[in-house]
Amino acid sequence: MIRVSTLGGERPRILTADAASDPAQRVLSSVAVRVGGRLVTMVTGAASLAIVTRLLSPGQFGFFVTATTVVTLASVLIDGGLVSVGVRDSARSGSTDDMWLLAASVTAARLAVSTAVVAVTLVAVQLAYPGAGGAQVRLATGILAVTLPLGALSGGFQMVAESTISVAPLVAADIAGRCVSLGFAGYALAAHQGLAIICWGWVAGALTNVAVLSAVYRRILPLRRLPHRTVLRLMRASFPLGVALVLNAVYFRVDTVMISLMRPASEVGSYGVAYRLLEVVLSLGAFVLAALLPVFSASARDPERWQSFADTSFRLLFALGLVVAVCGSIMAPAIVATFSGTGYGAAGSALSVLLLAGALSWVNGCGGTMLVSIDRQRNALWLNVTALSVNVALNLALIPRFGFMAAAWTTAGCELVNFAGMLVLLRRYAGYRWHVEGWRSIVVLTGVCALGTAGLREVGFPAIAVTGIVAAVWSAVALRVGIVPMSLLPNRSGAEAVG
C-alpha cells in the first residue's frame, strides 16, 4: 500500500487553470525551498565527495562511479515519465481525489517495472564487466540495486508534492537520506573500510528517504484496489515521455560507461569527479524546471499566458546558464581541488567544458517542459534519438584516442544540436519563437561577474567565498535590472503576474 496525505491534515491546493492566480509566486516559493535544501545537501555532498575521493583511489572511485551510473540509468527506466505525466494530469484535473488515484497508480506502475529492471541491470553488468577486473563494479552495482525498488516507492510521494508545488517534504527527505549516507562515509573513513560500506550508505540513505516521506504523507491508498485501466492508461500515456527520458539519461551517462569500457578506471574517477560537481550545479536549474511543469500545464489553455510565462522562464534560465558556464570555467580547477584534493587535477578541465553543456541543458529542458505541457512529447523523440546517435558515434571514435576530455566536448557539442532542434519543435508545434529580452544586460552582467571572479581568485580568495560573492552580486543585480522579473516576488497588494 501507499501512504499519502497532506501536511498538517489539510487538503493540498492543486494548481489549476482557473485557480492559478499566483503561479509565478508559487514557482518561486518552490524553487526557494529547494535551493535552501540544496544548500544543505551541497554541504553534505561536498563532504561526502571529499571523504570518498580521499578514502578510495582514483581507480576504486572509478568503479564506484561506473556502478552509480548504471543504477542511475536503471532508475530512469523504472520511472519512464510516470511522475511527470501524473503531475500534468493532476494539474489538468484539479481534483484532489484524482491526484490520490494518480499517485497510487504511479507507485504501482513503478513497482511493477522495478523488478524486471533490477534483474536486467544485474545481468547486463555481469556480461559487461566479467572476470576479476570487473568484480568491484559487480559488487557495487549489486548493492546499489537495492535502491531501485525503494526509489519506485517514492514516486507517488513525489507526484503529490510536485502537483501541489509543495516540495518541503521532498527536500526534508532528501536531506535526511544524504545525512545518513554521509554518516556511512564517515564511518568508512574512520574504520578504514572500502567500497562496500560506501554503497551500503547509499542504500541506507534511500531507505531513510522513503521512511521520511511515509511519515509525512499519511493517507493510505491500497494498491490492490487500483483500477487496472487507470494504471495501464498512465503507463501508455507516459511511454513516449519515458522513451525520451531514457534516451536523455543515456545521452548524459553513456560517456561514463564508454570510458569505463575503453579507458583506465582512474580516468573514470577523474571524469566522475567532474560530473559529481556538475550535478550539484545542474540541480539548481532542475528545481526550476520541475516547478514549471504544473504551471505550464495549467496555463496550456491560455496561449497568451503560456507564452508570457515561456518568455520569463527562458530569459531566467539563459541568464543563469550563461553566468554559470563563464564563471564556472574560471573556477573549475579550484573547485575540484577544494572538494577532491590534488589527485583529480585533470577533472578541472573536464568540469569547465561540462558546465557549458549543463547551461545549454537548462535552456533545452525548458523547451522540453513546454512540449510536455501541451502533450507534444512524442514529437521530440526524433531529436533525442539524433542527439544520442551523434553522442555515441563521436564517443566511440574519440574516447579511445583522446580520453575523457573528448567525452566532455562531445556532450557540449550535442547540446548545441539539441538546442537547434528544440527551436524547430517549439515553432512548429507551439507557435513559439524563442527570444531573450534584455540580452545585452545579461551579457554585460555576466562579463562583470567573470571579471570579478578572476580578480578575486587572483588575490587569493577561497573558491567557496568567490562563488558566494559572485552569486550574491549576480542575484541582486539580476533582480534590479529585470533579468529575474520582479513579478516573481510578492508585491504589497498580493497580486501576482506571470512574466
Short mmCIF file of C-alpha atoms in Angstrom, two decimals:
data_model
loop_
_atom_site.label_atom_id
_atom_site.label_comp_id
_atom_site.label_asym_id
_atom_site.label_seq_id
_atom_site.Cartn_x
_atom_site.Cartn_y
_atom_site.Cartn_z
CA MET A 1 0.00 0.00 0.00
CA ILE A 2 0.99 3.62 -0.43
CA ARG A 3 0.87 6.16 2.36
CA VAL A 4 -0.18 9.56 1.06
CA SER A 5 -1.62 12.56 2.85
CA THR A 6 -1.37 16.30 3.26
CA LEU A 7 0.73 18.20 5.72
CA GLY A 8 -1.00 19.11 8.94
CA GLY A 9 -4.14 17.27 7.89
CA GLU A 10 -5.05 19.96 5.33
CA ARG A 11 -6.02 19.13 1.80
CA PRO A 12 -3.44 20.37 -0.69
CA ARG A 13 -4.23 23.02 -3.25
CA ILE A 14 -3.74 21.78 -6.80
CA LEU A 15 -2.73 24.39 -9.32
CA THR A 16 -5.47 24.62 -11.95
CA ALA A 17 -6.01 26.94 -14.87
CA ASP A 18 -8.93 28.62 -13.08
CA ALA A 19 -7.29 28.90 -9.67
CA ALA A 20 -3.74 29.68 -10.70
CA SER A 21 -3.73 33.39 -9.89
CA ASP A 22 -0.26 33.21 -8.41
CA PRO A 23 1.70 30.60 -10.40
CA ALA A 24 4.91 32.62 -10.59
CA GLN A 25 4.84 33.22 -6.84
CA ARG A 26 4.34 29.54 -6.11
CA VAL A 27 7.09 28.54 -8.52
CA LEU A 28 9.49 30.92 -6.83
CA SER A 29 8.49 29.59 -3.39
CA SER A 30 9.07 26.03 -4.57
CA VAL A 31 12.43 26.94 -6.04
CA ALA A 32 13.40 28.84 -2.90
CA VAL A 33 12.63 25.82 -0.69
CA ARG A 34 14.58 23.54 -2.98
CA VAL A 35 17.52 25.92 -3.24
CA GLY A 36 17.58 26.15 0.56
CA GLY A 37 17.57 22.38 0.76
CA ARG A 38 20.22 22.21 -1.93
CA LEU A 39 22.48 24.47 0.12
CA VAL A 40 22.30 21.87 2.87
CA THR A 41 22.76 18.90 0.55
CA MET A 42 25.60 20.68 -1.22
CA VAL A 43 27.43 20.73 2.09
CA THR A 44 26.73 17.06 2.75
CA GLY A 45 27.52 16.15 -0.85
CA ALA A 46 30.79 18.06 -0.81
CA ALA A 47 31.76 16.44 2.48
CA SER A 48 30.85 13.00 1.11
CA LEU A 49 32.82 13.58 -2.10
CA ALA A 50 35.82 14.78 -0.11
CA ILE A 51 35.70 11.68 2.08
CA VAL A 52 35.12 9.17 -0.69
CA THR A 53 37.78 10.57 -3.05
CA ARG A 54 40.30 10.52 -0.21
CA LEU A 55 39.28 7.08 1.00
CA LEU A 56 39.26 5.41 -2.43
CA SER A 57 42.00 5.52 -5.02
CA PRO A 58 41.13 7.09 -8.40
CA GLY A 59 40.70 3.57 -9.79
CA GLN A 60 38.38 2.46 -6.99
CA PHE A 61 36.43 5.68 -7.27
CA GLY A 62 36.11 4.90 -10.97
CA PHE A 63 34.47 1.57 -10.09
CA PHE A 64 32.06 3.41 -7.79
CA VAL A 65 31.23 5.96 -10.49
CA THR A 66 30.56 3.19 -13.01
CA ALA A 67 28.18 1.40 -10.64
CA THR A 68 26.27 4.56 -9.69
CA THR A 69 25.96 5.48 -13.37
CA VAL A 70 24.47 2.10 -14.25
CA VAL A 71 22.00 2.24 -11.36
CA THR A 72 21.00 5.81 -12.25
CA LEU A 73 20.18 4.71 -15.79
CA ALA A 74 18.11 1.85 -14.37
CA SER A 75 16.16 4.26 -12.15
CA VAL A 76 15.15 6.28 -15.21
CA LEU A 77 13.81 3.10 -16.81
CA ILE A 78 11.69 2.49 -13.72
CA ASP A 79 10.09 5.93 -13.77
CA GLY A 80 9.60 6.17 -17.52
CA GLY A 81 7.97 9.58 -17.27
CA LEU A 82 5.24 8.36 -14.92
CA VAL A 83 5.71 11.12 -12.35
CA SER A 84 5.72 13.90 -14.95
CA VAL A 85 2.57 12.62 -16.65
CA GLY A 86 0.90 12.19 -13.26
CA VAL A 87 1.74 15.81 -12.37
CA ARG A 88 0.41 17.04 -15.71
CA ASP A 89 -2.86 15.08 -15.46
CA SER A 90 -3.35 16.14 -11.85
CA ALA A 91 -2.90 19.81 -12.77
CA ARG A 92 -5.38 19.47 -15.62
CA SER A 93 -7.97 17.70 -13.48
CA GLY A 94 -7.79 19.93 -10.42
CA SER A 95 -9.41 17.15 -8.35
CA THR A 96 -7.77 16.06 -5.11
CA ASP A 97 -9.32 12.59 -5.39
CA ASP A 98 -7.86 12.21 -8.87
CA MET A 99 -4.48 13.24 -7.51
CA TRP A 100 -4.53 10.46 -4.89
CA LEU A 101 -5.59 7.92 -7.52
CA LEU A 102 -2.82 9.05 -9.87
CA ALA A 103 -0.26 8.92 -7.05
CA ALA A 104 -1.18 5.34 -6.21
CA SER A 105 -1.14 4.41 -9.90
CA VAL A 106 2.32 5.91 -10.34
CA THR A 107 3.63 3.86 -7.42
CA ALA A 108 2.01 0.65 -8.63
CA ALA A 109 3.42 1.04 -12.13
CA ARG A 110 6.92 1.87 -10.89
CA LEU A 111 6.96 -1.12 -8.55
CA ALA A 112 5.82 -3.43 -11.34
CA VAL A 113 8.61 -2.25 -13.62
CA SER A 114 11.35 -2.20 -10.95
CA THR A 115 11.58 -5.99 -10.56
CA ALA A 116 12.33 -6.54 -14.23
CA VAL A 117 14.74 -3.60 -14.37
CA VAL A 118 16.77 -4.85 -11.40
CA ALA A 119 17.14 -8.30 -12.99
CA VAL A 120 18.17 -6.88 -16.36
CA THR A 121 20.64 -4.49 -14.73
CA LEU A 122 22.43 -7.22 -12.78
CA VAL A 123 22.68 -9.47 -15.83
CA ALA A 124 23.96 -6.63 -18.02
CA VAL A 125 26.70 -5.72 -15.52
CA GLN A 126 27.73 -9.37 -15.24
CA LEU A 127 28.18 -9.55 -19.01
CA ALA A 128 29.82 -6.14 -19.49
CA TYR A 129 32.30 -6.39 -16.61
CA PRO A 130 33.34 -10.05 -16.38
CA GLY A 131 36.27 -11.61 -14.56
CA ALA A 132 38.39 -10.29 -11.71
CA GLY A 133 38.76 -6.87 -13.33
CA GLY A 134 35.03 -6.19 -13.09
CA ALA A 135 34.50 -7.69 -9.62
CA GLN A 136 34.36 -4.32 -7.88
CA VAL A 137 31.86 -2.94 -10.39
CA ARG A 138 29.64 -6.01 -9.99
CA LEU A 139 29.81 -5.79 -6.19
CA ALA A 140 28.96 -2.10 -6.08
CA THR A 141 26.13 -2.45 -8.60
CA GLY A 142 24.64 -5.40 -6.71
CA ILE A 143 24.46 -3.38 -3.51
CA LEU A 144 23.22 -0.17 -5.13
CA ALA A 145 20.47 -2.07 -6.99
CA VAL A 146 18.63 -2.29 -3.65
CA THR A 147 17.91 1.44 -4.02
CA LEU A 148 15.84 0.87 -7.17
CA PRO A 149 12.64 -0.56 -5.60
CA LEU A 150 13.00 1.97 -2.78
CA GLY A 151 13.05 4.74 -5.38
CA ALA A 152 9.99 3.21 -7.02
CA LEU A 153 8.09 3.53 -3.74
CA SER A 154 8.80 7.26 -3.53
CA GLY A 155 7.23 8.02 -6.93
CA GLY A 156 3.72 8.66 -5.62
CA PHE A 157 5.03 10.96 -2.88
CA GLN A 158 6.99 12.94 -5.44
CA MET A 159 3.95 13.26 -7.70
CA VAL A 160 1.79 14.70 -4.91
CA ALA A 161 4.48 17.19 -3.92
CA GLU A 162 5.07 18.33 -7.49
CA SER A 163 1.35 18.57 -8.26
CA THR A 164 0.71 20.88 -5.31
CA ILE A 165 4.05 22.69 -5.71
CA SER A 166 4.68 21.91 -2.02
CA VAL A 167 8.10 20.37 -2.09
CA ALA A 168 9.22 20.79 1.52
CA PRO A 169 8.67 17.08 2.28
CA LEU A 170 10.81 16.07 -0.69
CA VAL A 171 13.57 18.39 0.45
CA ALA A 172 13.41 17.16 4.05
CA ALA A 173 13.54 13.53 2.95
CA ASP A 174 16.45 14.22 0.61
CA ILE A 175 18.42 15.95 3.35
CA ALA A 176 17.76 13.14 5.82
CA GLY A 177 18.83 10.49 3.32
CA ARG A 178 22.01 12.31 2.38
CA CYS A 179 22.95 12.84 6.01
CA VAL A 180 22.63 9.11 6.64
CA SER A 181 24.78 8.35 3.59
CA LEU A 182 27.36 10.87 4.81
CA GLY A 183 27.40 9.13 8.19
CA PHE A 184 28.25 5.84 6.49
CA ALA A 185 31.04 7.54 4.55
CA GLY A 186 32.45 8.99 7.76
CA TYR A 187 32.33 5.58 9.38
CA ALA A 188 34.10 4.05 6.37
CA LEU A 189 36.89 6.61 6.68
CA ALA A 190 37.27 6.17 10.44
CA ALA A 191 37.17 2.37 10.27
CA HIS A 192 39.33 2.16 7.12
CA GLN A 193 36.53 0.44 5.23
CA GLY A 194 36.14 0.49 1.47
CA LEU A 195 33.75 0.50 -1.44
CA ALA A 196 31.08 -1.80 0.01
CA ILE A 197 30.35 0.40 3.03
CA ILE A 198 30.06 3.47 0.81
CA CYS A 199 27.48 1.65 -1.32
CA TRP A 200 25.52 0.44 1.68
CA GLY A 201 25.42 4.05 2.82
CA TRP A 202 23.55 4.90 -0.37
CA VAL A 203 21.05 2.13 0.38
CA ALA A 204 20.55 3.40 3.93
CA GLY A 205 20.03 6.91 2.57
CA ALA A 206 17.37 5.72 0.12
CA LEU A 207 15.58 3.81 2.89
CA THR A 208 15.63 6.91 5.08
CA ASN A 209 14.19 8.98 2.25
CA VAL A 210 11.21 6.66 1.86
CA ALA A 211 10.70 6.45 5.63
CA VAL A 212 10.52 10.24 5.99
CA LEU A 213 8.05 10.61 3.12
CA SER A 214 5.91 7.80 4.54
CA ALA A 215 5.77 9.61 7.87
CA VAL A 216 4.74 12.90 6.23
CA TYR A 217 2.11 11.60 3.80
CA ARG A 218 -0.43 9.72 5.89
CA ARG A 219 -3.36 8.94 3.63
CA ILE A 220 -3.36 5.25 2.69
CA LEU A 221 -4.37 4.02 -0.74
CA PRO A 222 -4.28 0.22 -1.14
CA LEU A 223 -2.53 -0.63 -4.39
CA ARG A 224 -4.52 -3.86 -4.72
CA ARG A 225 -7.74 -1.86 -5.18
CA LEU A 226 -6.49 0.31 -8.01
CA PRO A 227 -8.41 0.11 -11.29
CA HIS A 228 -6.10 -1.68 -13.69
CA ARG A 229 -7.29 0.53 -16.50
CA THR A 230 -6.03 3.62 -14.70
CA VAL A 231 -2.57 2.15 -14.23
CA LEU A 232 -2.40 0.93 -17.83
CA ARG A 233 -3.64 4.26 -19.18
CA LEU A 234 -0.99 6.09 -17.18
CA MET A 235 1.72 3.76 -18.46
CA ARG A 236 0.59 4.19 -22.07
CA ALA A 237 0.43 7.98 -21.73
CA SER A 238 3.90 8.12 -20.17
CA PHE A 239 5.55 5.80 -22.67
CA PRO A 240 6.63 8.46 -25.22
CA LEU A 241 7.94 10.71 -22.47
CA GLY A 242 9.56 7.71 -20.81
CA VAL A 243 11.41 6.85 -24.01
CA ALA A 244 12.57 10.46 -24.29
CA LEU A 245 13.74 10.48 -20.66
CA VAL A 246 15.60 7.20 -21.10
CA LEU A 247 17.27 8.50 -24.24
CA ASN A 248 18.16 11.70 -22.42
CA ALA A 249 19.58 9.79 -19.44
CA VAL A 250 21.60 7.50 -21.70
CA TYR A 251 22.77 10.59 -23.58
CA PHE A 252 24.14 12.12 -20.38
CA ARG A 253 25.52 8.87 -18.90
CA VAL A 254 26.69 6.76 -21.80
CA ASP A 255 30.01 8.60 -21.96
CA THR A 256 30.90 7.42 -18.43
CA VAL A 257 30.03 3.83 -19.31
CA MET A 258 32.05 4.03 -22.53
CA ILE A 259 35.06 5.49 -20.71
CA SER A 260 34.84 2.62 -18.20
CA LEU A 261 34.94 0.10 -21.06
CA MET A 262 37.66 1.77 -23.15
CA ARG A 263 39.96 3.64 -20.72
CA PRO A 264 41.60 3.01 -17.32
CA ALA A 265 39.41 3.17 -14.22
CA SER A 266 41.39 6.19 -12.99
CA GLU A 267 40.04 8.24 -15.92
CA VAL A 268 36.53 7.21 -14.98
CA GLY A 269 37.31 8.51 -11.50
CA SER A 270 38.50 11.91 -12.77
CA TYR A 271 35.53 12.27 -15.09
CA GLY A 272 33.25 11.12 -12.29
CA VAL A 273 34.52 13.90 -10.00
CA ALA A 274 33.78 16.48 -12.69
CA TYR A 275 30.31 15.04 -13.22
CA ARG A 276 29.52 14.90 -9.50
CA LEU A 277 30.33 18.58 -9.19
CA LEU A 278 28.37 19.34 -12.36
CA GLU A 279 25.30 17.58 -10.97
CA VAL A 280 25.33 19.83 -7.90
CA VAL A 281 25.16 22.85 -10.19
CA LEU A 282 22.59 21.32 -12.55
CA SER A 283 20.22 20.53 -9.69
CA LEU A 284 19.53 24.26 -9.24
CA GLY A 285 18.17 24.55 -12.79
CA ALA A 286 16.38 21.22 -12.43
CA PHE A 287 14.41 22.63 -9.50
CA VAL A 288 13.19 25.48 -11.68
CA LEU A 289 12.19 23.09 -14.46
CA ALA A 290 10.31 20.77 -12.08
CA ALA A 291 8.34 23.69 -10.66
CA LEU A 292 7.49 24.97 -14.15
CA LEU A 293 5.73 21.82 -15.39
CA PRO A 294 2.43 22.18 -13.45
CA VAL A 295 2.31 25.91 -14.24
CA PHE A 296 2.80 25.40 -17.96
CA SER A 297 0.25 22.56 -17.90
CA ALA A 298 -2.35 24.65 -16.05
CA SER A 299 -1.82 27.57 -18.45
CA ALA A 300 -1.89 25.50 -21.65
CA ARG A 301 -5.46 26.61 -22.49
CA ASP A 302 -4.46 30.27 -22.35
CA PRO A 303 -1.87 30.78 -25.14
CA GLU A 304 -1.06 34.36 -24.20
CA ARG A 305 -0.42 33.44 -20.56
CA TRP A 306 1.54 30.34 -21.60
CA GLN A 307 3.81 32.27 -23.97
CA SER A 308 4.37 35.05 -21.45
CA PHE A 309 5.50 32.52 -18.87
CA ALA A 310 7.71 30.87 -21.50
CA ASP A 311 9.47 34.18 -22.19
CA THR A 312 10.12 34.70 -18.49
CA SER A 313 11.36 31.15 -17.98
CA PHE A 314 13.69 31.16 -20.98
CA ARG A 315 15.18 34.50 -20.00
CA LEU A 316 15.91 33.36 -16.46
CA LEU A 317 17.44 30.01 -17.47
CA PHE A 318 19.52 31.56 -20.24
CA ALA A 319 20.92 34.21 -17.91
CA LEU A 320 21.60 31.73 -15.13
CA GLY A 321 23.22 29.25 -17.51
CA LEU A 322 25.47 31.86 -19.09
CA VAL A 323 26.94 33.11 -15.82
CA VAL A 324 27.43 29.57 -14.52
CA ALA A 325 29.21 28.48 -17.72
CA VAL A 326 31.51 31.51 -17.91
CA CYS A 327 32.37 31.97 -14.24
CA GLY A 328 32.38 28.22 -13.66
CA SER A 329 35.05 27.70 -16.29
CA ILE A 330 37.27 30.15 -14.40
CA MET A 331 36.61 28.46 -11.07
CA ALA A 332 36.58 24.80 -12.16
CA PRO A 333 40.19 23.83 -11.26
CA ALA A 334 39.94 25.50 -7.84
CA ILE A 335 36.57 23.85 -7.15
CA VAL A 336 37.94 20.40 -7.97
CA ALA A 337 40.98 20.96 -5.76
CA THR A 338 38.78 22.16 -2.90
CA PHE A 339 36.42 19.19 -2.88
CA SER A 340 38.57 16.33 -4.16
CA GLY A 341 42.16 17.14 -3.33
CA THR A 342 45.11 17.16 -5.70
CA GLY A 343 44.71 13.63 -7.02
CA TYR A 344 41.99 14.62 -9.51
CA GLY A 345 43.52 17.73 -11.09
CA ALA A 346 42.55 16.68 -14.61
CA ALA A 347 38.89 16.83 -13.60
CA GLY A 348 39.04 20.64 -13.61
CA SER A 349 39.41 20.81 -17.39
CA ALA A 350 36.51 18.42 -17.87
CA LEU A 351 34.32 20.39 -15.48
CA SER A 352 34.95 23.63 -17.41
CA VAL A 353 33.56 22.05 -20.57
CA LEU A 354 30.73 20.18 -18.86
CA LEU A 355 29.44 23.39 -17.26
CA LEU A 356 28.85 24.76 -20.76
CA ALA A 357 26.91 21.63 -21.65
CA GLY A 358 24.94 21.89 -18.41
CA ALA A 359 23.97 25.50 -19.06
CA LEU A 360 22.67 24.58 -22.52
CA SER A 361 20.74 21.68 -21.00
CA TRP A 362 18.78 24.11 -18.80
CA VAL A 363 17.54 26.06 -21.80
CA ASN A 364 16.77 22.83 -23.67
CA GLY A 365 14.99 21.49 -20.61
CA CYS A 366 12.70 24.50 -20.56
CA GLY A 367 11.70 23.76 -24.16
CA GLY A 368 11.11 20.12 -23.31
CA THR A 369 8.90 21.07 -20.36
CA MET A 370 6.85 23.30 -22.63
CA LEU A 371 6.32 20.44 -25.09
CA VAL A 372 5.24 18.06 -22.32
CA SER A 373 2.71 20.62 -21.06
CA ILE A 374 0.94 20.64 -24.46
CA ASP A 375 1.25 16.85 -24.89
CA ARG A 376 3.79 17.07 -27.70
CA GLN A 377 6.49 14.95 -26.08
CA ARG A 378 6.11 12.31 -28.81
CA ASN A 379 7.28 14.79 -31.40
CA ALA A 380 10.59 15.31 -29.60
CA LEU A 381 11.67 11.67 -29.83
CA TRP A 382 13.49 12.15 -33.13
CA LEU A 383 15.59 14.89 -31.53
CA ASN A 384 16.55 12.64 -28.63
CA VAL A 385 17.47 9.83 -30.99
CA THR A 386 19.54 12.16 -33.17
CA ALA A 387 21.48 13.65 -30.26
CA LEU A 388 22.12 10.24 -28.71
CA SER A 389 23.30 8.77 -32.02
CA VAL A 390 25.72 11.65 -32.57
CA ASN A 391 26.92 11.35 -28.98
CA VAL A 392 27.62 7.62 -29.19
CA ALA A 393 29.28 7.84 -32.61
CA LEU A 394 31.63 10.64 -31.58
CA ASN A 395 32.49 8.99 -28.26
CA LEU A 396 33.28 5.69 -29.97
CA ALA A 397 35.58 7.49 -32.37
CA LEU A 398 37.28 9.88 -29.96
CA ILE A 399 37.41 8.37 -26.45
CA PRO A 400 39.95 5.61 -27.28
CA ARG A 401 42.40 8.24 -28.53
CA PHE A 402 41.68 11.39 -26.53
CA GLY A 403 40.16 10.03 -23.31
CA PHE A 404 37.57 11.66 -21.12
CA MET A 405 38.10 15.20 -22.45
CA ALA A 406 36.69 14.00 -25.78
CA ALA A 407 33.56 12.87 -23.92
CA ALA A 408 33.19 16.30 -22.29
CA TRP A 409 33.47 18.20 -25.58
CA THR A 410 31.12 15.75 -27.28
CA THR A 411 28.48 16.40 -24.61
CA ALA A 412 28.75 20.17 -25.15
CA GLY A 413 28.52 19.82 -28.93
CA CYS A 414 25.47 17.59 -28.74
CA GLU A 415 23.70 20.11 -26.51
CA LEU A 416 24.03 22.62 -29.35
CA VAL A 417 22.36 20.07 -31.65
CA ASN A 418 19.57 19.70 -29.09
CA PHE A 419 19.15 23.45 -28.87
CA ALA A 420 18.73 23.90 -32.63
CA GLY A 421 16.22 21.06 -32.79
CA MET A 422 14.24 22.40 -29.83
CA LEU A 423 13.78 25.75 -31.55
CA VAL A 424 12.30 23.95 -34.57
CA LEU A 425 9.92 21.89 -32.43
CA LEU A 426 8.66 24.87 -30.41
CA ARG A 427 8.00 26.89 -33.54
CA ARG A 428 6.20 24.04 -35.31
CA TYR A 429 4.02 22.68 -32.50
CA ALA A 430 3.59 25.65 -30.15
CA GLY A 431 3.97 28.60 -32.48
CA TYR A 432 6.63 29.88 -30.11
CA ARG A 433 9.68 31.82 -31.30
CA TRP A 434 12.45 31.84 -28.74
CA HIS A 435 13.96 35.21 -27.90
CA VAL A 436 15.75 36.74 -24.93
CA GLU A 437 14.52 40.17 -23.99
CA GLY A 438 17.24 42.24 -22.37
CA TRP A 439 20.07 40.01 -23.59
CA ARG A 440 22.51 42.93 -23.58
CA SER A 441 22.05 43.38 -19.85
CA ILE A 442 22.56 39.65 -19.36
CA VAL A 443 25.82 39.67 -21.34
CA VAL A 444 27.15 42.76 -19.53
CA LEU A 445 26.29 41.35 -16.10
CA THR A 446 27.95 38.05 -16.99
CA GLY A 447 31.09 39.87 -18.11
CA VAL A 448 31.26 41.86 -14.89
CA CYS A 449 30.84 38.67 -12.84
CA ALA A 450 33.57 36.95 -14.86
CA LEU A 451 35.99 39.80 -14.24
CA GLY A 452 35.12 39.78 -10.57
CA THR A 453 35.62 36.02 -10.37
CA ALA A 454 39.06 36.22 -11.98
CA GLY A 455 40.06 39.16 -9.80
CA LEU A 456 39.01 37.55 -6.54
CA ARG A 457 40.84 34.35 -7.44
CA GLU A 458 43.94 36.33 -8.36
CA VAL A 459 44.13 37.92 -4.91
CA GLY A 460 43.72 34.55 -3.23
CA PHE A 461 40.07 34.32 -2.18
CA PRO A 462 38.95 30.72 -1.49
CA ALA A 463 36.81 29.07 -4.16
CA ILE A 464 33.74 28.84 -1.92
CA ALA A 465 33.98 32.51 -0.92
CA VAL A 466 34.32 33.62 -4.55
CA THR A 467 31.31 31.54 -5.55
CA GLY A 468 29.18 33.04 -2.78
CA ILE A 469 30.18 36.63 -3.52
CA VAL A 470 29.60 36.33 -7.27
CA ALA A 471 26.24 34.55 -6.74
CA ALA A 472 25.06 37.29 -4.37
CA VAL A 473 26.09 40.10 -6.72
CA TRP A 474 24.53 38.42 -9.75
CA SER A 475 21.25 37.78 -7.93
CA ALA A 476 20.95 41.35 -6.64
CA VAL A 477 21.70 42.96 -10.00
CA ALA A 478 19.56 40.45 -11.93
CA LEU A 479 16.56 41.38 -9.80
CA ARG A 480 17.30 45.07 -10.13
CA VAL A 481 17.51 45.13 -13.94
CA GLY A 482 14.68 42.63 -14.51
CA ILE A 483 16.67 39.59 -15.61
CA VAL A 484 14.88 37.85 -12.77
CA PRO A 485 11.46 39.54 -13.10
CA MET A 486 10.08 41.35 -10.09
CA SER A 487 6.75 39.65 -10.88
CA LEU A 488 8.24 36.55 -9.31
CA LEU A 489 8.29 38.34 -5.98
CA PRO A 490 5.18 39.10 -3.87
CA ASN A 491 4.02 42.70 -4.04
CA ARG A 492 2.26 44.62 -1.31
CA SER A 493 -1.19 44.13 -2.72
CA GLY A 494 -0.69 40.42 -3.07
CA ALA A 495 -1.37 40.49 -6.79
CA GLU A 496 0.88 38.37 -8.89
CA ALA A 497 1.73 38.33 -12.55
CA VAL A 498 3.20 35.79 -14.83
CA GLY A 499 6.14 37.00 -16.89
#
